[in-house]
């Protein structure tokens, strides 16, 4: 009985975790030096999880989170040496119509969900196995690059939710129930899910994609809070902090590192 | 918990579910719009809902499914102006090219109409009825009310399930069934509430069109048409008709709804007053897209429904367009009898001045098939005169020379 309880406690702590997984185009090298990055309007929703499990969107939290994310992104990109422009509306770049941006956003929506499904959710496509990221936004993205002079476009999506007090109480009850033989601790307590996708505007290819899942089964524990500047900075760091190069580039680097000592 | 009391409790709950009172008709005069012009949300949950819906509307407004004909869109917007009640100016309408009977109102006051709905309406009064029904959802703040109700019920249910489970844990009884029953009860009340909302919208809707001078009975006619269409469709497919209207259907039992609407219409009809149907206006506004609506419907391969729609529209008189599409419905079905019926319909269609070019083509093809080559060639030549740049024109020219 005691070991069962201990196991339960262990699984509770383990079930609260942050996962990130990035996938890059095989020949991808993270942008460095003097590059120009266009950040598309970040798609952010923050809601409150009610006792019964429904998530209710909150306008004020969403707005705070969006503002925090934009600030965090600016700070993070400034540290990399690139020039960054963050769009807050669809018509915020001169010379490109809101419709064009909308079209590209929708196209990316379809491509991005396809990447999420076939690269992250386990439904692997046999034709794309071992080929890194083999997805493109095509000529629309290239045209955007030509019209604006930007090298990359970054698409970002973030959802966050927090358990309200009723939900937390429900969970406390559920865990308390374990002691009398009816155990319902895993009712979920909100959490974060976000992705970022980098598109090379010279070729139209999606060159890098990263997903962050920060969920907790324990209601009330926050794995980074987008409503606060620190939480937003944490998410930006988890999403974009350590961009890995693609497989071919990594292999070439490893080979170079192996060969280098022999030459000496 | 003893076996006896547990059974009694289950039976009691069951009885409460079965003996739910039959939905009584809501009197149209008992309802008042809950919002005035320029309404904006003030409470947290509603603000959140609105913010999300603004994004949804942005997507809807840019969708390539929309039919963008400016004249038709301003006609629809004008109709909302007539029957939208106090919030008429705050509502937006989007017409999507989807060949089905459906319309939906979003919490922020924009509504999406499917083009299949326009195909089925016999006149402006019927369309105004559907618009008034959707407007009533907005005027009565149904979306936020139903969201709050759902939230309350799922919260209660989560509590109930937990309490039941824990009670079971303590006494060592298995309570799975009880929990499941409670869950079913929760779902049922969710839908019953939703039926209640639909009935409210019907009642306020019929009042709005009556006030605007449209025949109040047109709304119950629309429902009669929809129900009968489903019956024809089911019969043709050899399926049960009540499939869509099971226990969990979100709309009131359709026959009941139709009856309630008819009674309300009677109540609101002022004797001696003349009511508008606006058929001419409606057909004129719809003219630019009507053929494409028929094409979309016929391609659904739902011959029972398509045939019913044609016959319903023909209650106001047959013409070349309706006969041609009745021919199309037959042609796309199997069997020699259907082919003969198609030929007959095309032959009748071309006797009307409004017969589309395609009617002449198919009339010609059918004549050729029957061996009446000379007549067939004449019909096909007529087709080429009417549609000289049709994609199949070279092929038809060859048939004539053949």
mmCIF file of C-alpha atoms in Angstrom, chain A residues 41 43 45 50-52 54-60 62-63 66 90 106 170 173-174 177 180 182 184, chain B residues 44-45 47-49 51-52 55 58-59 62-63 147 150-151 154-155 158-159 161-162 165-166 169-170:
data_model
loop_
_atom_site.group_PDB
_atom_site.id
_atom_site.type_symbol
_atom_site.label_atom_id
_atom_site.label_comp_id
_atom_site.label_asym_id
_atom_site.label_seq_id
_atom_site.Cartn_x
_atom_site.Cartn_y
_atom_site.Cartn_z
ATOM 1 C CA UNK A 41 1.540 38.292 -35.841
ATOM 2 C CA UNK A 43 -1.266 33.800 -32.374
ATOM 3 C CA UNK A 45 -4.791 32.551 -26.486
ATOM 4 C CA UNK A 50 -13.096 25.754 -14.937
ATOM 5 C CA UNK A 51 -13.865 23.088 -12.354
ATOM 6 C CA UNK A 52 -15.658 20.932 -14.938
ATOM 7 C CA UNK A 54 -13.901 23.624 -19.844
ATOM 8 C CA UNK A 55 -11.353 26.257 -20.835
ATOM 9 C CA UNK A 56 -12.717 29.763 -20.921
ATOM 10 C CA UNK A 57 -10.797 32.315 -22.997
ATOM 11 C CA UNK A 58 -9.769 35.458 -21.123
ATOM 12 C CA UNK A 59 -9.417 38.666 -23.120
ATOM 13 C CA UNK A 60 -7.248 40.504 -20.568
ATOM 14 C CA UNK A 62 -4.536 37.024 -23.758
ATOM 15 C CA UNK A 63 -3.655 40.643 -24.365
ATOM 16 C CA UNK A 66 0.700 38.732 -26.393
ATOM 17 C CA UNK A 90 -1.866 42.049 -40.709
ATOM 18 C CA UNK A 106 -3.662 30.463 -43.605
ATOM 19 C CA UNK A 170 -11.510 19.371 -7.607
ATOM 20 C CA UNK A 173 -10.476 16.152 -3.675
ATOM 21 C CA UNK A 174 -9.375 13.674 -6.315
ATOM 22 C CA UNK A 177 -9.813 10.238 -2.585
ATOM 23 C CA UNK A 180 -10.096 5.870 0.664
ATOM 24 C CA UNK A 182 -11.229 6.146 -5.130
ATOM 25 C CA UNK A 184 -8.989 10.530 -9.565
ATOM 26 C CA UNK B 44 -14.995 38.707 -18.132
ATOM 27 C CA UNK B 45 -16.271 35.500 -19.727
ATOM 28 C CA UNK B 47 -15.205 39.578 -23.207
ATOM 29 C CA UNK B 48 -13.045 36.495 -23.684
ATOM 30 C CA UNK B 49 -15.621 34.951 -25.988
ATOM 31 C CA UNK B 51 -12.082 38.404 -28.417
ATOM 32 C CA UNK B 52 -11.927 34.866 -29.788
ATOM 33 C CA UNK B 55 -10.432 36.295 -34.776
ATOM 34 C CA UNK B 58 -11.461 37.796 -39.459
ATOM 35 C CA UNK B 59 -10.955 34.281 -40.848
ATOM 36 C CA UNK B 62 -11.331 36.307 -45.694
ATOM 37 C CA UNK B 63 -12.489 32.811 -46.570
ATOM 38 C CA UNK B 147 -21.851 28.799 -22.475
ATOM 39 C CA UNK B 150 -22.624 24.409 -19.982
ATOM 40 C CA UNK B 151 -19.925 25.643 -17.621
ATOM 41 C CA UNK B 154 -19.920 20.500 -16.288
ATOM 42 C CA UNK B 155 -18.783 21.986 -12.976
ATOM 43 C CA UNK B 158 -17.427 17.042 -12.082
ATOM 44 C CA UNK B 159 -18.494 17.528 -8.462
ATOM 45 C CA UNK B 161 -18.939 12.287 -10.254
ATOM 46 C CA UNK B 162 -16.295 12.925 -7.649
ATOM 47 C CA UNK B 165 -17.001 7.995 -6.643
ATOM 48 C CA UNK B 166 -15.903 8.838 -3.157
ATOM 49 C CA UNK B 169 -15.005 4.308 -2.315
ATOM 50 C CA UNK B 170 -16.097 4.566 1.272
#
